Amino acid sequence: MTAVYAQPTADVLERTATGDTSLSIQQLYPLDQAQDAFDAFASGTLGKLVITT
């Protein structure tokens, strides 16, 4: 697993570009459930929340 920060290093960007990373996705939310995603984020969920279209 790779932590990705607001200002990632060149190494992290390279590994992301080549697909050599994995992210912990906690939950996928369709766009019409975006408020649920924000509520989960506010409650301190672990992992990434993804809003899809």
PDB file with SEQRES, HELIX, SHEET and CRYST1 records, atoms N, CA, C and O in Angstrom:
SEQRES   1 A   53  MET THR ALA VAL TYR ALA GLN PRO THR ALA ASP VAL LEU          
SEQRES   2 A   53  GLU ARG THR ALA THR GLY ASP THR SER LEU SER ILE GLN          
SEQRES   3 A   53  GLN LEU TYR PRO LEU ASP GLN ALA GLN ASP ALA PHE ASP          
SEQRES   4 A   53  ALA PHE ALA SER GLY THR LEU GLY LYS LEU VAL ILE THR          
SEQRES   5 A   53  THR                                                          
HELIX    1 AA1 ALA A   10  ALA A   17  1                                   8    
HELIX    2 AA2 LEU A   31  GLN A   33  5                                   3    
HELIX    3 AA3 ALA A   34  ALA A   42  1                                   9    
SHEET    1 AA1 2 ILE A  25  PRO A  30  0                                        
SHEET    2 AA1 2 LYS A  48  THR A  52  1                                        
CRYST1    1.000    1.000    1.000  90.00  90.00  90.00 P 1           1          
ATOM      1  N   MET A   1       0.848  -1.161   0.000  1.00  0.00           N  
ATOM      2  CA  MET A   1       0.000   0.000   0.000  1.00  0.00           C  
ATOM      3  C   MET A   1       0.895   1.224   0.000  1.00  0.00           C  
ATOM      4  O   MET A   1       1.942   1.230   0.646  1.00  0.00           O  
ATOM      5  N   THR A   2       0.496   2.247  -0.710  1.00  0.00           N  
ATOM      6  CA  THR A   2       1.264   3.478  -0.811  1.00  0.00           C  
ATOM      7  C   THR A   2       0.427   4.630  -0.311  1.00  0.00           C  
ATOM      8  O   THR A   2      -0.706   4.825  -0.750  1.00  0.00           O  
ATOM      9  N   ALA A   3       0.991   5.399   0.618  1.00  0.00           N  
ATOM     10  CA  ALA A   3       0.315   6.612   1.074  1.00  0.00           C  
ATOM     11  C   ALA A   3       0.523   7.686   0.014  1.00  0.00           C  
ATOM     12  O   ALA A   3       1.642   7.878  -0.461  1.00  0.00           O  
ATOM     13  N   VAL A   4      -0.533   8.380  -0.358  1.00  0.00           N  
ATOM     14  CA  VAL A   4      -0.432   9.458  -1.337  1.00  0.00           C  
ATOM     15  C   VAL A   4      -0.844  10.740  -0.640  1.00  0.00           C  
ATOM     16  O   VAL A   4      -1.941  10.846  -0.090  1.00  0.00           O  
ATOM     17  N   TYR A   5       0.048  11.703  -0.672  1.00  0.00           N  
ATOM     18  CA  TYR A   5      -0.164  12.965   0.029  1.00  0.00           C  
ATOM     19  C   TYR A   5      -0.446  14.088  -0.963  1.00  0.00           C  
ATOM     20  O   TYR A   5      -0.346  13.897  -2.175  1.00  0.00           O  
ATOM     21  N   ALA A   6      -0.799  15.260  -0.438  1.00  0.00           N  
ATOM     22  CA  ALA A   6      -1.109  16.405  -1.291  1.00  0.00           C  
ATOM     23  C   ALA A   6       0.069  16.782  -2.186  1.00  0.00           C  
ATOM     24  O   ALA A   6      -0.133  17.269  -3.298  1.00  0.00           O  
ATOM     25  N   GLN A   7       1.298  16.562  -1.713  1.00  0.00           N  
ATOM     26  CA  GLN A   7       2.488  16.856  -2.512  1.00  0.00           C  
ATOM     27  C   GLN A   7       3.351  15.595  -2.579  1.00  0.00           C  
ATOM     28  O   GLN A   7       4.361  15.499  -1.883  1.00  0.00           O  
ATOM     29  N   PRO A   8       2.962  14.635  -3.408  1.00  0.00           N  
ATOM     30  CA  PRO A   8       3.689  13.360  -3.461  1.00  0.00           C  
ATOM     31  C   PRO A   8       5.089  13.534  -4.045  1.00  0.00           C  
ATOM     32  O   PRO A   8       5.352  14.476  -4.792  1.00  0.00           O  
ATOM     33  N   THR A   9       5.972  12.620  -3.696  1.00  0.00           N  
ATOM     34  CA  THR A   9       7.332  12.628  -4.230  1.00  0.00           C  
ATOM     35  C   THR A   9       7.328  12.142  -5.678  1.00  0.00           C  
ATOM     36  O   THR A   9       6.350  11.559  -6.146  1.00  0.00           O  
ATOM     37  N   ALA A  10       8.423  12.388  -6.371  1.00  0.00           N  
ATOM     38  CA  ALA A  10       8.550  11.934  -7.756  1.00  0.00           C  
ATOM     39  C   ALA A  10       8.432  10.417  -7.836  1.00  0.00           C  
ATOM     40  O   ALA A  10       7.854   9.887  -8.785  1.00  0.00           O  
ATOM     41  N   ASP A  11       8.977   9.717  -6.845  1.00  0.00           N  
ATOM     42  CA  ASP A  11       8.900   8.256  -6.816  1.00  0.00           C  
ATOM     43  C   ASP A  11       7.451   7.780  -6.737  1.00  0.00           C  
ATOM     44  O   ASP A  11       7.062   6.861  -7.458  1.00  0.00           O  
ATOM     45  N   VAL A  12       6.663   8.388  -5.881  1.00  0.00           N  
ATOM     46  CA  VAL A  12       5.255   7.999  -5.744  1.00  0.00           C  
ATOM     47  C   VAL A  12       4.499   8.306  -7.032  1.00  0.00           C  
ATOM     48  O   VAL A  12       3.677   7.500  -7.468  1.00  0.00           O  
ATOM     49  N   LEU A  13       4.761   9.445  -7.644  1.00  0.00           N  
ATOM     50  CA  LEU A  13       4.095   9.775  -8.907  1.00  0.00           C  
ATOM     51  C   LEU A  13       4.455   8.774  -9.999  1.00  0.00           C  
ATOM     52  O   LEU A  13       3.591   8.363 -10.774  1.00  0.00           O  
ATOM     53  N   GLU A  14       5.720   8.381 -10.063  1.00  0.00           N  
ATOM     54  CA  GLU A  14       6.156   7.404 -11.067  1.00  0.00           C  
ATOM     55  C   GLU A  14       5.471   6.057 -10.852  1.00  0.00           C  
ATOM     56  O   GLU A  14       4.985   5.449 -11.805  1.00  0.00           O  
ATOM     57  N   ARG A  15       5.429   5.589  -9.607  1.00  0.00           N  
ATOM     58  CA  ARG A  15       4.783   4.306  -9.326  1.00  0.00           C  
ATOM     59  C   ARG A  15       3.293   4.369  -9.595  1.00  0.00           C  
ATOM     60  O   ARG A  15       2.703   3.376 -10.024  1.00  0.00           O  
ATOM     61  N   THR A  16       2.673   5.507  -9.354  1.00  0.00           N  
ATOM     62  CA  THR A  16       1.249   5.663  -9.642  1.00  0.00           C  
ATOM     63  C   THR A  16       1.017   5.622 -11.152  1.00  0.00           C  
ATOM     64  O   THR A  16       0.081   4.974 -11.621  1.00  0.00           O  
ATOM     65  N   ALA A  17       1.861   6.307 -11.905  1.00  0.00           N  
ATOM     66  CA  ALA A  17       1.726   6.348 -13.365  1.00  0.00           C  
ATOM     67  C   ALA A  17       1.894   4.968 -13.990  1.00  0.00           C  
ATOM     68  O   ALA A  17       1.252   4.663 -14.995  1.00  0.00           O  
ATOM     69  N   THR A  18       2.749   4.132 -13.409  1.00  0.00           N  
ATOM     70  CA  THR A  18       2.990   2.801 -13.977  1.00  0.00           C  
ATOM     71  C   THR A  18       2.050   1.741 -13.412  1.00  0.00           C  
ATOM     72  O   THR A  18       2.111   0.580 -13.816  1.00  0.00           O  
ATOM     73  N   GLY A  19       1.181   2.135 -12.479  1.00  0.00           N  
ATOM     74  CA  GLY A  19       0.245   1.179 -11.892  1.00  0.00           C  
ATOM     75  C   GLY A  19       0.866   0.296 -10.836  1.00  0.00           C  
ATOM     76  O   GLY A  19       0.302  -0.740 -10.482  1.00  0.00           O  
ATOM     77  N   ASP A  20       2.025   0.691 -10.325  1.00  0.00           N  
ATOM     78  CA  ASP A  20       2.743  -0.113  -9.334  1.00  0.00           C  
ATOM     79  C   ASP A  20       2.408   0.332  -7.907  1.00  0.00           C  
ATOM     80  O   ASP A  20       3.288   0.404  -7.049  1.00  0.00           O  
ATOM     81  N   THR A  21       1.154   0.623  -7.666  1.00  0.00           N  
ATOM     82  CA  THR A  21       0.702   1.023  -6.329  1.00  0.00           C  
ATOM     83  C   THR A  21      -0.628   0.353  -6.027  1.00  0.00           C  
ATOM     84  O   THR A  21      -1.303  -0.147  -6.927  1.00  0.00           O  
ATOM     85  N   SER A  22      -0.989   0.349  -4.782  1.00  0.00           N  
ATOM     86  CA  SER A  22      -2.330  -0.090  -4.403  1.00  0.00           C  
ATOM     87  C   SER A  22      -2.858   0.879  -3.359  1.00  0.00           C  
ATOM     88  O   SER A  22      -2.114   1.360  -2.505  1.00  0.00           O  
ATOM     89  N   LEU A  23      -4.126   1.152  -3.439  1.00  0.00           N  
ATOM     90  CA  LEU A  23      -4.779   2.058  -2.504  1.00  0.00           C  
ATOM     91  C   LEU A  23      -5.842   1.296  -1.739  1.00  0.00           C  
ATOM     92  O   LEU A  23      -6.456   0.366  -2.261  1.00  0.00           O  
ATOM     93  N   SER A  24      -6.048   1.692  -0.517  1.00  0.00           N  
ATOM     94  CA  SER A  24      -7.089   1.095   0.309  1.00  0.00           C  
ATOM     95  C   SER A  24      -8.384   1.869   0.086  1.00  0.00           C  
ATOM     96  O   SER A  24      -8.588   2.937   0.663  1.00  0.00           O  
ATOM     97  N   ILE A  25      -9.261   1.317  -0.762  1.00  0.00           N  
ATOM     98  CA  ILE A  25     -10.547   1.965  -1.020  1.00  0.00           C  
ATOM     99  C   ILE A  25     -11.562   1.380  -0.052  1.00  0.00           C  
ATOM    100  O   ILE A  25     -11.872   0.189  -0.093  1.00  0.00           O  
ATOM    101  N   GLN A  26     -12.070   2.240   0.815  1.00  0.00           N  
ATOM    102  CA  GLN A  26     -13.027   1.823   1.830  1.00  0.00           C  
ATOM    103  C   GLN A  26     -14.417   1.605   1.231  1.00  0.00           C  
ATOM    104  O   GLN A  26     -15.097   0.630   1.550  1.00  0.00           O  
ATOM    105  N   GLN A  27     -14.832   2.538   0.352  1.00  0.00           N  
ATOM    106  CA  GLN A  27     -16.204   2.476  -0.155  1.00  0.00           C  
ATOM    107  C   GLN A  27     -16.308   3.253  -1.461  1.00  0.00           C  
ATOM    108  O   GLN A  27     -15.673   4.295  -1.624  1.00  0.00           O  
ATOM    109  N   LEU A  28     -17.107   2.744  -2.383  1.00  0.00           N  
ATOM    110  CA  LEU A  28     -17.459   3.453  -3.608  1.00  0.00           C  
ATOM    111  C   LEU A  28     -18.866   4.008  -3.448  1.00  0.00           C  
ATOM    112  O   LEU A  28     -19.761   3.309  -2.972  1.00  0.00           O  
ATOM    113  N   TYR A  29     -19.065   5.262  -3.843  1.00  0.00           N  
ATOM    114  CA  TYR A  29     -20.375   5.896  -3.757  1.00  0.00           C  
ATOM    115  C   TYR A  29     -20.767   6.430  -5.128  1.00  0.00           C  
ATOM    116  O   TYR A  29     -19.964   7.111  -5.765  1.00  0.00           O  
ATOM    117  N   PRO A  30     -21.979   6.141  -5.601  1.00  0.00           N  
ATOM    118  CA  PRO A  30     -22.441   6.794  -6.823  1.00  0.00           C  
ATOM    119  C   PRO A  30     -22.663   8.281  -6.535  1.00  0.00           C  
ATOM    120  O   PRO A  30     -22.869   8.672  -5.386  1.00  0.00           O  
ATOM    121  N   LEU A  31     -22.620   9.097  -7.575  1.00  0.00           N  
ATOM    122  CA  LEU A  31     -22.715  10.541  -7.413  1.00  0.00           C  
ATOM    123  C   LEU A  31     -23.936  10.963  -6.600  1.00  0.00           C  
ATOM    124  O   LEU A  31     -23.858  11.904  -5.811  1.00  0.00           O  
ATOM    125  N   ASP A  32     -25.052  10.280  -6.785  1.00  0.00           N  
ATOM    126  CA  ASP A  32     -26.259  10.673  -6.054  1.00  0.00           C  
ATOM    127  C   ASP A  32     -26.188  10.348  -4.562  1.00  0.00           C  
ATOM    128  O   ASP A  32     -27.092  10.714  -3.812  1.00  0.00           O  
ATOM    129  N   GLN A  33     -25.130   9.667  -4.121  1.00  0.00           N  
ATOM    130  CA  GLN A  33     -24.924   9.393  -2.696  1.00  0.00           C  
ATOM    131  C   GLN A  33     -23.687  10.125  -2.165  1.00  0.00           C  
ATOM    132  O   GLN A  33     -23.090   9.712  -1.171  1.00  0.00           O  
ATOM    133  N   ALA A  34     -23.314  11.214  -2.837  1.00  0.00           N  
ATOM    134  CA  ALA A  34     -22.122  11.966  -2.437  1.00  0.00           C  
ATOM    135  C   ALA A  34     -22.222  12.449  -0.991  1.00  0.00           C  
ATOM    136  O   ALA A  34     -21.216  12.464  -0.282  1.00  0.00           O  
ATOM    137  N   GLN A  35     -23.398  12.837  -0.546  1.00  0.00           N  
ATOM    138  CA  GLN A  35     -23.542  13.297   0.840  1.00  0.00           C  
ATOM    139  C   GLN A  35     -23.183  12.187   1.822  1.00  0.00           C  
ATOM    140  O   GLN A  35     -22.582  12.453   2.863  1.00  0.00           O  
ATOM    141  N   ASP A  36     -23.546  10.949   1.502  1.00  0.00           N  
ATOM    142  CA  ASP A  36     -23.166   9.821   2.356  1.00  0.00           C  
ATOM    143  C   ASP A  36     -21.645   9.683   2.427  1.00  0.00           C  
ATOM    144  O   ASP A  36     -21.097   9.364   3.481  1.00  0.00           O  
ATOM    145  N   ALA A  37     -20.966   9.925   1.305  1.00  0.00           N  
ATOM    146  CA  ALA A  37     -19.499   9.862   1.286  1.00  0.00           C  
ATOM    147  C   ALA A  37     -18.910  10.941   2.183  1.00  0.00           C  
ATOM    148  O   ALA A  37     -17.982  10.673   2.947  1.00  0.00           O  
ATOM    149  N   PHE A  38     -19.436  12.152   2.100  1.00  0.00           N  
ATOM    150  CA  PHE A  38     -18.946  13.236   2.954  1.00  0.00           C  
ATOM    151  C   PHE A  38     -19.224  12.942   4.423  1.00  0.00           C  
ATOM    152  O   PHE A  38     -18.396  13.246   5.282  1.00  0.00           O  
ATOM    153  N   ASP A  39     -20.367  12.359   4.717  1.00  0.00           N  
ATOM    154  CA  ASP A  39     -20.681  11.989   6.101  1.00  0.00           C  
ATOM    155  C   ASP A  39     -19.704  10.935   6.614  1.00  0.00           C  
ATOM    156  O   ASP A  39     -19.245  11.018   7.754  1.00  0.00           O  
ATOM    157  N   ALA A  40     -19.386   9.950   5.786  1.00  0.00           N  
ATOM    158  CA  ALA A  40     -18.426   8.915   6.176  1.00  0.00           C  
ATOM    159  C   ALA A  40     -17.049   9.527   6.405  1.00  0.00           C  
ATOM    160  O   ALA A  40     -16.361   9.170   7.362  1.00  0.00           O  
ATOM    161  N   PHE A  41     -16.646  10.444   5.537  1.00  0.00           N  
ATOM    162  CA  PHE A  41     -15.362  11.125   5.690  1.00  0.00           C  
ATOM    163  C   PHE A  41     -15.321  11.888   7.008  1.00  0.00           C  
ATOM    164  O   PHE A  41     -14.324  11.836   7.729  1.00  0.00           O  
ATOM    165  N   ALA A  42     -16.399  12.594   7.321  1.00  0.00           N  
ATOM    166  CA  ALA A  42     -16.461  13.386   8.552  1.00  0.00           C  
ATOM    167  C   ALA A  42     -16.415  12.509   9.795  1.00  0.00           C  
ATOM    168  O   ALA A  42     -15.973  12.957  10.853  1.00  0.00           O  
ATOM    169  N   SER A  43     -16.868  11.259   9.677  1.00  0.00           N  
ATOM    170  CA  SER A  43     -16.873  10.370  10.842  1.00  0.00           C  
ATOM    171  C   SER A  43     -15.522   9.696  11.059  1.00  0.00           C  
ATOM    172  O   SER A  43     -15.354   8.943  12.019  1.00  0.00           O  
ATOM    173  N   GLY A  44     -14.545   9.962  10.166  1.00  0.00           N  
ATOM    174  CA  GLY A  44     -13.198   9.445  10.366  1.00  0.00           C  
ATOM    175  C   GLY A  44     -12.961   8.068   9.787  1.00  0.00           C  
ATOM    176  O   GLY A  44     -12.219   7.279  10.373  1.00  0.00           O  
ATOM    177  N   THR A  45     -13.565   7.756   8.664  1.00  0.00           N  
ATOM    178  CA  THR A  45     -13.371   6.450   8.039  1.00  0.00           C  
ATOM    179  C   THR A  45     -11.907   6.227   7.665  1.00  0.00           C  
ATOM    180  O   THR A  45     -11.177   7.184   7.406  1.00  0.00           O  
ATOM    181  N   LEU A  46     -11.486   4.984   7.636  1.00  0.00           N  
ATOM    182  CA  LEU A  46     -10.145   4.635   7.181  1.00  0.00           C  
ATOM    183  C   LEU A  46     -10.218   4.262   5.710  1.00  0.00           C  
ATOM    184  O   LEU A  46     -11.228   3.715   5.268  1.00  0.00           O  
ATOM    185  N   GLY A  47      -9.191   4.538   4.955  1.00  0.00           N  
ATOM    186  CA  GLY A  47      -9.190   4.225   3.536  1.00  0.00           C  
ATOM    187  C   GLY A  47      -9.787   5.357   2.727  1.00  0.00           C  
ATOM    188  O   GLY A  47     -10.256   6.355   3.275  1.00  0.00           O  
ATOM    189  N   LYS A  48      -9.763   5.189   1.440  1.00  0.00           N  
ATOM    190  CA  LYS A  48     -10.241   6.219   0.520  1.00  0.00           C  
ATOM    191  C   LYS A  48     -11.722   6.022   0.232  1.00  0.00           C  
ATOM    192  O   LYS A  48     -12.224   4.899   0.184  1.00  0.00           O  
ATOM    193  N   LEU A  49     -12.400   7.136   0.043  1.00  0.00           N  
ATOM    194  CA  LEU A  49     -13.793   7.132  -0.387  1.00  0.00           C  
ATOM    195  C   LEU A  49     -13.807   7.620  -1.825  1.00  0.00           C  
ATOM    196  O   LEU A  49     -13.200   8.643  -2.141  1.00  0.00           O  
ATOM    197  N   VAL A  50     -14.492   6.900  -2.693  1.00  0.00           N  
ATOM    198  CA  VAL A  50     -14.509   7.233  -4.109  1.00  0.00           C  
ATOM    199  C   VAL A  50     -15.939   7.529  -4.518  1.00  0.00           C  
ATOM    200  O   VAL A  50     -16.848   6.738  -4.267  1.00  0.00           O  
ATOM    201  N   ILE A  51     -16.129   8.694  -5.161  1.00  0.00           N  
ATOM    202  CA  ILE A  51     -17.433   9.067  -5.701  1.00  0.00           C  
ATOM    203  C   ILE A  51     -17.361   8.851  -7.202  1.00  0.00           C  
ATOM    204  O   ILE A  51     -16.498   9.409  -7.880  1.00  0.00           O  
ATOM    205  N   THR A  52     -18.282   8.032  -7.719  1.00  0.00           N  
ATOM    206  CA  THR A  52     -18.271   7.680  -9.138  1.00  0.00           C  
ATOM    207  C   THR A  52     -19.414   8.363  -9.873  1.00  0.00           C  
ATOM    208  O   THR A  52     -20.413   8.757  -9.271  1.00  0.00           O  
ATOM    209  N   THR A  53     -19.249   8.495 -11.180  1.00  0.00           N  
ATOM    210  CA  THR A  53     -20.313   9.090 -11.992  1.00  0.00           C  
ATOM    211  C   THR A  53     -20.912   8.047 -12.897  1.00  0.00           C  
ATOM    212  O   THR A  53     -21.827   8.346 -13.664  1.00  0.00           O  
TER     213      THR A  53                                                      
END                                                                             
